Coordinates of C-alpha atoms in Angstrom, one line a residue:
Chain A
M1405 CA -4.3 -7.2 28.4
E1406 CA -5.8 -9.7 29.8
L1407 CA -9.8 -8.8 30.6
G1408 CA -12.9 -10.7 31.5
V1409 CA -15.8 -9.8 29.5
H1410 CA -19.1 -9.4 31.0
S1411 CA -22.1 -11.3 29.1
N1412 CA -23.4 -8.3 28.0
E1413 CA -20.6 -6.9 25.0
R1414 CA -19.7 -10.1 24.0
V1415 CA -23.8 -10.2 22.5
S1416 CA -22.8 -6.8 20.8
T1417 CA -19.5 -7.7 19.7
L1418 CA -22.0 -10.7 18.1
Y1419 CA -24.3 -8.3 16.5
R1420 CA -21.9 -5.7 14.9
K1421 CA -19.9 -8.9 13.3
F1422 CA -23.4 -11.1 12.1
G1423 CA -26.8 -8.2 13.0
T1424 CA -26.6 -8.0 9.3
A1425 CA -27.2 -11.4 8.2
I1426 CA -29.1 -12.6 10.3
Y1427 CA -31.4 -9.4 9.6
S1428 CA -30.7 -10.7 5.9
R1429 CA -32.4 -14.4 6.7
C1430 CA -35.4 -12.9 8.8
R1431 CA -36.3 -10.7 6.2
R1432 CA -36.1 -14.0 3.8
L1433 CA -37.8 -15.3 6.1
L1434 CA -41.0 -13.1 7.0
K1435 CA -40.7 -11.0 4.0
D1436 CA -41.5 -8.3 6.0
D1437 CA -38.9 -4.6 6.5
A1438 CA -39.9 -4.1 10.3
L1439 CA -41.0 -7.6 11.3
A1440 CA -38.1 -8.2 10.4
E1441 CA -35.7 -5.5 11.9
D1442 CA -37.8 -6.4 15.4
A1443 CA -37.0 -10.1 15.3
T1444 CA -33.8 -9.9 14.5
Q1445 CA -33.5 -8.0 17.7
E1446 CA -35.6 -10.1 19.6
V1447 CA -32.5 -13.1 18.4
F1448 CA -29.7 -11.0 19.9
V1449 CA -31.6 -11.3 22.9
R1450 CA -32.1 -14.7 23.1
V1451 CA -28.2 -15.7 21.6
H1452 CA -27.4 -13.7 25.1
K1453 CA -29.6 -16.3 27.4
H1454 CA -28.1 -19.5 26.1
I1455 CA -24.8 -16.7 25.8
E1456 CA -22.2 -19.5 28.1
S1457 CA -23.2 -21.6 25.1
A1458 CA -22.1 -20.0 22.1
P1459 CA -19.5 -21.1 19.7
D1460 CA -16.6 -19.0 19.2
D1461 CA -17.1 -16.1 16.6
A1462 CA -15.8 -18.5 13.9
T1463 CA -18.3 -20.7 13.8
A1464 CA -20.8 -18.8 15.4
L1465 CA -23.0 -17.6 12.8
A1466 CA -24.5 -21.2 12.0
W1467 CA -25.2 -20.8 16.8
I1468 CA -27.7 -18.0 14.9
Y1469 CA -28.5 -19.3 11.9
R1470 CA -30.6 -21.8 14.1
I1471 CA -31.6 -19.2 17.0
S1472 CA -33.4 -17.4 13.7
T1473 CA -34.8 -20.5 12.1
N1474 CA -36.7 -21.4 15.7
Y1475 CA -37.7 -17.8 16.0
C1476 CA -38.5 -16.5 12.8
L1477 CA -40.2 -20.3 11.9
N1478 CA -42.6 -19.6 15.1
Q1479 CA -43.2 -16.1 13.9
I1480 CA -44.7 -17.9 10.9
R1481 CA -46.6 -20.6 12.8
D1482 CA -48.4 -17.2 15.5
R1483 CA -49.3 -16.0 11.9
S1484 CA -50.7 -18.6 10.1
R1485 CA -53.3 -19.8 12.9
Q1486 CA -54.6 -16.3 12.0
A1487 CA -54.6 -16.3 8.4
E1488 CA -57.6 -16.0 5.8
P1489 CA -57.1 -18.6 3.7
T1490 CA -54.6 -18.9 0.3
A1491 CA -54.6 -17.1 -2.6
P1492 CA -55.2 -19.1 -5.6
D1493 CA -52.4 -16.4 -7.0
E1494 CA -49.2 -17.4 -4.0
M1495 CA -49.7 -21.4 -4.9
P1496 CA -47.0 -22.9 -6.7
E1497 CA -47.7 -23.0 -10.1
H1498 CA -47.2 -26.8 -11.2
G1499 CA -46.3 -27.4 -14.8
D1500 CA -47.9 -30.3 -17.1
N1501 CA -44.3 -32.2 -16.3
A1502 CA -43.1 -30.1 -14.0
S1503 CA -43.2 -32.5 -10.3
P1504 CA -43.8 -31.9 -6.8
E1505 CA -40.0 -32.4 -6.3
V1506 CA -38.8 -30.4 -9.2
D1507 CA -40.2 -27.2 -8.1
L1508 CA -39.1 -27.8 -5.0
L1509 CA -35.3 -27.6 -5.2
D1510 CA -36.7 -23.6 -5.8
R1511 CA -35.5 -21.5 -3.1
G1512 CA -39.1 -19.2 -3.5
T1513 CA -41.3 -22.2 -3.1
A1514 CA -39.4 -24.3 -1.0
M1515 CA -40.8 -21.5 1.0
K1516 CA -44.1 -20.9 0.9
L1517 CA -44.2 -24.6 1.2
I1518 CA -42.9 -25.0 4.3
R1519 CA -44.6 -22.3 5.8
R1520 CA -47.2 -25.2 5.4
A1521 CA -45.9 -27.9 7.3
P1522 CA -45.9 -29.1 9.9
E1523 CA -43.7 -28.1 12.5
K1524 CA -41.3 -30.7 13.0
L1525 CA -40.6 -30.4 9.2
Q1526 CA -40.4 -26.7 8.8
E1527 CA -37.0 -26.5 10.1
V1528 CA -35.4 -29.8 7.8
A1529 CA -37.0 -28.4 4.8
L1530 CA -35.7 -25.2 5.6
L1531 CA -32.0 -26.0 6.8
Y1532 CA -31.3 -28.1 3.4
Y1533 CA -33.4 -26.7 0.9
V1534 CA -33.4 -22.5 1.3
D1535 CA -30.9 -22.5 2.7
G1536 CA -28.7 -25.4 0.7
L1537 CA -27.3 -27.3 3.5
E1538 CA -26.2 -31.0 2.9
Q1539 CA -28.4 -34.0 5.2
E1540 CA -25.6 -34.5 7.0
Q1541 CA -25.2 -31.4 8.0
V1542 CA -29.2 -30.6 8.6
A1543 CA -28.5 -33.8 11.2
S1544 CA -25.7 -32.7 13.1
T1545 CA -27.3 -28.7 12.8
L1546 CA -30.4 -30.5 14.3
G1547 CA -29.1 -33.6 16.6
I1548 CA -30.7 -35.7 14.6
S1549 CA -30.3 -38.7 12.4
R1550 CA -30.0 -38.3 9.0
R1551 CA -32.0 -41.3 8.6
T1552 CA -34.3 -39.1 10.4
V1553 CA -33.4 -36.3 7.7
I1554 CA -34.0 -38.3 5.1
N1555 CA -37.4 -39.5 6.0
R1556 CA -38.7 -35.9 6.7
L1557 CA -37.6 -34.7 3.9
Q1558 CA -40.2 -37.3 2.0
E1559 CA -42.7 -36.9 4.6
F1560 CA -42.5 -33.2 3.6
V1561 CA -42.1 -33.3 -0.4
D1562 CA -45.4 -36.5 0.0
R1563 CA -47.8 -33.7 1.8
S1564 CA -45.8 -31.0 -0.3
K1565 CA -47.4 -32.7 -3.3
K1566 CA -50.9 -33.4 -2.1
F1567 CA -50.9 -29.7 -1.2
V1568 CA -49.7 -28.7 -4.6
N1569 CA -52.7 -31.4 -6.2
R1570 CA -55.3 -30.7 -4.0
E1571 CA -54.9 -26.8 -4.6
G1572 CA -54.5 -27.1 -8.5
A1573 CA -57.4 -28.6 -8.6
S1574 CA -59.6 -26.4 -6.6
Chain B
M473 CA -15.8 -22.0 7.9
N474 CA -14.6 -26.0 7.9
A475 CA -17.7 -27.3 5.9
S476 CA -17.4 -26.8 2.1
L477 CA -18.7 -24.1 0.6
L478 CA -20.4 -26.2 -2.0
S479 CA -24.2 -27.9 -1.4
R480 CA -25.8 -29.7 -4.1
G481 CA -24.0 -27.7 -6.6
H482 CA -24.8 -24.0 -5.0
L483 CA -23.0 -22.3 -2.6
S484 CA -25.4 -22.7 1.2
S485 CA -26.3 -19.4 2.5
E486 CA -24.1 -19.3 5.2
A487 CA -21.1 -19.8 2.5
I488 CA -22.6 -16.4 1.1
D489 CA -23.4 -14.3 4.0
L490 CA -19.8 -15.4 6.0
L491 CA -18.5 -14.2 1.8
L492 CA -20.5 -10.5 2.2
L493 CA -19.5 -11.0 5.6
A494 CA -16.0 -11.0 4.7
A495 CA -15.5 -13.2 7.0
L496 CA -14.3 -16.2 4.5
S497 CA -10.2 -16.8 4.3
P498 CA -8.7 -15.5 1.4
P499 CA -9.2 -20.2 -0.4
E500 CA -12.6 -19.7 0.7
A501 CA -12.9 -16.6 -1.2
N502 CA -11.9 -17.2 -3.8
E503 CA -13.1 -20.7 -3.9
A504 CA -17.3 -18.3 -3.5
K505 CA -16.3 -15.8 -6.0
Q506 CA -15.3 -18.3 -8.9
H507 CA -18.3 -19.6 -8.4
L508 CA -20.8 -17.1 -8.3
D509 CA -18.9 -15.6 -11.5
G510 CA -20.7 -18.7 -13.2
C511 CA -23.6 -19.3 -11.4
D512 CA -26.8 -17.4 -12.1
E513 CA -28.5 -18.6 -9.3
C514 CA -26.1 -18.0 -6.8
R515 CA -25.0 -14.6 -7.9
G516 CA -28.8 -13.9 -7.8
R517 CA -28.8 -15.4 -4.1
W518 CA -25.3 -12.5 -3.6
T519 CA -26.6 -9.6 -4.3
E520 CA -30.0 -9.6 -2.8
L521 CA -28.0 -10.4 0.0
N522 CA -25.4 -7.6 -0.4
A523 CA -28.4 -5.1 -0.7
D524 CA -30.0 -6.7 2.3
K525 CA -27.0 -5.9 4.0
Q526 CA -26.7 -2.0 2.6
R527 CA -29.7 -2.0 3.9
F528 CA -28.9 -3.5 7.1
E529 CA -25.6 -1.0 7.3
Q530 CA -27.7 2.5 5.7
F531 CA -30.8 2.7 7.5
V532 CA -31.0 -0.6 10.5
F533 CA -27.5 -1.0 12.6
A534 CA -27.4 2.7 14.2
R535 CA -30.9 3.1 14.9
T536 CA -31.2 -1.0 16.3
L537 CA -27.4 -1.3 18.7
P538 CA -28.7 0.8 21.1
K539 CA -32.8 -1.2 21.8
V540 CA -30.3 -4.4 21.4
E541 CA -28.2 -3.4 23.8
A542 CA -30.7 -2.2 26.4
R543 CA -32.9 -5.4 26.0
V544 CA -29.7 -7.4 27.0
A545 CA -29.4 -5.6 29.6
E546 CA -32.8 -5.1 31.3
S547 CA -32.7 -9.2 30.0
R548 CA -29.7 -10.0 32.2
A549 CA -29.1 -7.7 34.7
G550 CA -25.8 -8.0 35.9
F551 CA -24.4 -7.7 38.7
F552 CA -23.7 -3.9 38.5
E553 CA -27.7 -3.2 38.1
R554 CA -28.4 -6.1 41.0
F555 CA -26.8 -2.8 42.8
K556 CA -28.0 0.1 41.1
L557 CA -30.7 1.0 42.6
R558 CA -29.6 0.1 45.8
I559 CA -25.7 1.7 45.9
L560 CA -25.1 3.1 42.9
I561 CA -27.2 5.5 43.2
P562 CA -26.7 7.0 46.4
V563 CA -23.4 6.6 45.8
L564 CA -22.9 8.1 42.6
S565 CA -24.6 11.1 43.8
V566 CA -23.2 12.4 46.7
A567 CA -19.8 11.9 44.5
A568 CA -21.2 13.4 42.1
A569 CA -22.7 16.5 45.2
A570 CA -18.9 15.7 45.2
G571 CA -17.6 16.9 41.9
V572 CA -15.8 14.3 41.8
V573 CA -17.3 12.2 38.5
A574 CA -15.1 13.0 35.2
S575 CA -17.1 14.9 33.8
M576 CA -17.4 17.4 36.7
G577 CA -13.6 16.7 38.3
P578 CA -11.3 19.2 38.1
G579 CA -8.3 18.5 35.5
T580 CA -10.3 15.1 34.7
Q581 CA -12.6 16.9 31.1
T582 CA -10.4 18.4 28.3
E583 CA -12.2 20.8 27.0
D584 CA -9.6 21.5 23.6
D585 CA -9.2 23.8 21.1
V586 CA -9.7 21.2 18.9
Y587 CA -12.8 19.9 19.8
V588 CA -15.4 21.7 17.2
G589 CA -17.6 19.1 16.1
I590 CA -20.4 18.3 18.9
K591 CA -22.8 21.0 19.5
G592 CA -24.0 21.5 23.4
S593 CA -22.3 18.8 24.3
A594 CA -21.4 20.6 28.1
D595 CA -23.5 17.9 29.7
A596 CA -22.0 15.2 27.8
S597 CA -20.3 12.9 31.2
L598 CA -18.8 10.0 31.8
E599 CA -17.9 8.6 35.6
V600 CA -16.4 4.8 35.8
F601 CA -17.5 3.2 39.3
A602 CA -16.2 -0.8 40.1
V603 CA -17.1 -3.9 42.6
R604 CA -14.1 -5.8 44.4
G605 CA -15.1 -9.2 45.3
A606 CA -17.9 -11.0 45.3
G607 CA -20.9 -9.6 46.3
G608 CA -18.9 -6.5 46.8
G609 CA -19.8 -2.9 46.7
V610 CA -20.0 -0.4 43.4
F611 CA -18.4 2.7 44.2
P612 CA -18.0 5.6 42.4
V613 CA -13.9 6.1 40.5
T614 CA -13.2 8.8 41.3
P615 CA -9.1 10.6 39.9
G616 CA -6.6 9.8 42.0
V617 CA -8.5 6.9 44.0
T618 CA -6.8 2.7 44.3
L619 CA -8.0 -0.6 41.9
Q620 CA -6.3 -3.4 42.3
P621 CA -6.3 -6.6 39.4
K622 CA -9.1 -8.2 39.1
D623 CA -11.5 -5.5 40.3
R624 CA -14.3 -4.7 38.0
I625 CA -15.2 -1.5 36.0
G626 CA -18.5 -0.3 34.1
F627 CA -19.5 2.8 32.6
M628 CA -22.2 5.5 32.6
V629 CA -21.9 7.9 29.6
N630 CA -23.2 10.1 29.2
P631 CA -23.2 11.1 25.1
A632 CA -25.5 14.2 25.1
V633 CA -25.8 15.0 21.0
A634 CA -23.1 13.3 19.8
K635 CA -23.0 9.6 17.4
Y636 CA -20.4 7.5 17.8
L637 CA -19.0 7.1 21.1
M638 CA -16.1 5.1 22.5
V639 CA -14.3 4.0 25.5
A640 CA -10.5 3.4 25.2
S641 CA -8.0 3.3 27.8
R642 CA -3.6 3.1 28.3
D643 CA -2.7 1.9 31.2
G644 CA 0.4 1.4 33.4
A645 CA 2.7 -0.5 30.6
G646 CA 1.6 1.9 28.4
V647 CA -1.0 -0.1 26.4
F648 CA -4.5 0.8 24.4
S649 CA -7.8 -1.0 24.5
V650 CA -10.8 -0.6 23.7
Y651 CA -13.0 -0.8 26.9
H652 CA -17.0 -0.4 24.5
P653 CA -17.9 -1.3 21.8
F654 CA -15.0 -3.5 24.1
G655 CA -12.4 -4.3 20.3
A656 CA -13.5 -2.3 18.5
Q657 CA -11.3 -1.5 15.0
Q658 CA -13.5 2.7 16.1
S659 CA -15.8 4.1 17.9
Q660 CA -19.9 2.9 17.4
P661 CA -23.1 5.4 17.3
V662 CA -24.6 5.9 19.8
A663 CA -27.9 7.6 20.3
P664 CA -28.2 10.4 21.3
A665 CA -29.0 10.1 24.5
K666 CA -28.7 13.4 27.7
V667 CA -28.9 11.5 29.6
K668 CA -26.5 8.8 31.8
V669 CA -26.5 5.6 30.3
E670 CA -25.1 2.6 31.8
L671 CA -22.9 0.7 28.8
P672 CA -23.9 -2.9 29.0
T673 CA -19.8 -3.3 29.1
K674 CA -17.8 -4.6 32.0
V675 CA -13.9 -5.6 32.1
E676 CA -12.4 -6.5 35.2
L677 CA -9.3 -5.3 35.6
D678 CA -5.6 -7.3 34.8
A679 CA -2.5 -7.9 36.9
T680 CA -0.7 -4.4 35.1
L681 CA 0.2 -1.7 38.2
G682 CA 0.6 2.4 37.6
A683 CA -1.8 4.8 36.5
E684 CA -4.1 4.0 34.1
R685 CA -6.5 6.7 31.8
V686 CA -9.3 6.5 30.7
V687 CA -12.1 7.7 28.1
A688 CA -14.2 8.7 26.5
V689 CA -14.6 9.5 23.1
L690 CA -16.9 11.3 21.1
S691 CA -17.7 12.6 18.1
D692 CA -20.3 13.6 14.8
E693 CA -18.2 10.3 12.7
P694 CA -16.7 7.6 13.3
V695 CA -12.7 7.4 15.1
T696 CA -11.0 4.6 14.9
A697 CA -8.9 2.5 17.2
Q698 CA -5.6 4.2 16.0
Q699 CA -6.2 6.9 15.8
V700 CA -7.1 7.3 19.5
E701 CA -4.4 5.0 20.7
A702 CA -2.2 8.2 18.9
A703 CA -3.9 10.4 20.4
L704 CA -3.5 8.6 24.0
E705 CA -0.3 7.9 23.3
A706 CA 1.2 12.3 21.5
D707 CA -0.5 12.9 25.2
P708 CA -2.4 10.9 27.5
A709 CA -3.1 13.7 29.9
N710 CA -5.1 15.7 26.9
P711 CA -5.6 13.5 24.2
K712 CA -6.1 16.0 21.2
L713 CA -8.0 15.2 17.7
P714 CA -10.6 17.2 14.8
G715 CA -13.6 17.0 15.8
V716 CA -13.1 15.1 18.8
R717 CA -14.3 15.5 22.5
F718 CA -12.4 13.7 25.1
I719 CA -13.6 12.7 28.6
S720 CA -11.0 11.4 30.9
T721 CA -10.3 10.1 34.1
E722 CA -7.5 8.0 36.1
F723 CA -7.0 6.3 38.5
I724 CA -3.8 4.1 39.4
K725 CA -4.0 0.3 40.2
V726 CA -1.1 -1.2 43.3
A727 CA -1.0 -4.6 44.0
P728 CA -3.6 -5.8 47.2

């Protein structure tokens, strides 16, 4: 049958198909079950707002990833404005021979540093270090040049190094 | 998925998610599984994501799907919603008083003997309503009402205490379709409501003419589209499945 389907139904279909992946992503970013559940719902409400530009189901996950990333990073930023100073045991640990760049290859460490990074660096760092995208893919996803991606990653590493050194000395 | 599965020697988050969702092609899935076998880091992430998936499917999905659908319905009022307060409710009230909604209309509700699954489901109901043309008014679809191609229909369902719902159709050519959740392979969780709720699904009718039967399928356990199709094929006017309650209505589709 040739049927037109209301956008609400498309969102329901996407939720049934990708809700679990987005919930998992929100849970990893927010590190809180209840917040992740709420965030997942908010993400799909936002999906509905932009449903006209949604790609087909084969590539929709990456698109919804982006929406969930923006939402969760905003949540993290909102929370960090009210956050207390980070406890020392939450800081990344660095041995004498380990450089921050090497440690950033660890997703957990990268996530802790991303939470403290400037807004413009967060998304690039998250896509690169946490999602494991290549620089070209990060550039394509964000609609920026690869050079910009490289610059922002370098800035992220430099800032993180200063942060770790400062916190490590305290 | 077009991009390479591996990025800097590891599976990307998207690749692992797609593997868990069984959304990779068979060759890609094989490649990803082979990598998992030899990569402790990726296998650890797969295990973590799989645990999230299990948690979501067991504890989160059924509770949140109705909330998402309700939020979506609220966030952007569709054409039915725009008319509902001014037109639909009065129209349906008149229709209900006349005993013409599907749950009340004579011959439109299937109280089959095999239904044993849902206690206290006497208030369950299905109402179909339609809009014709741009800016046309909403009218209830009652037994014998004629609709036309491109008319848009929507559904109000009281699931009562049922836990799973599907709205399906068998058109004049005998073609089976699942209208809600659209295209689903089985019925989906629904929050027991005991009140009528408007489903987010709106369907534009195609050009197939003749009698089309629409059924709400209510049950305590998931029912597959294949089971519902077979039941409608066997007896369109009185479909039966163990543990399932069918509420049905029929309309005639004619050329404009």
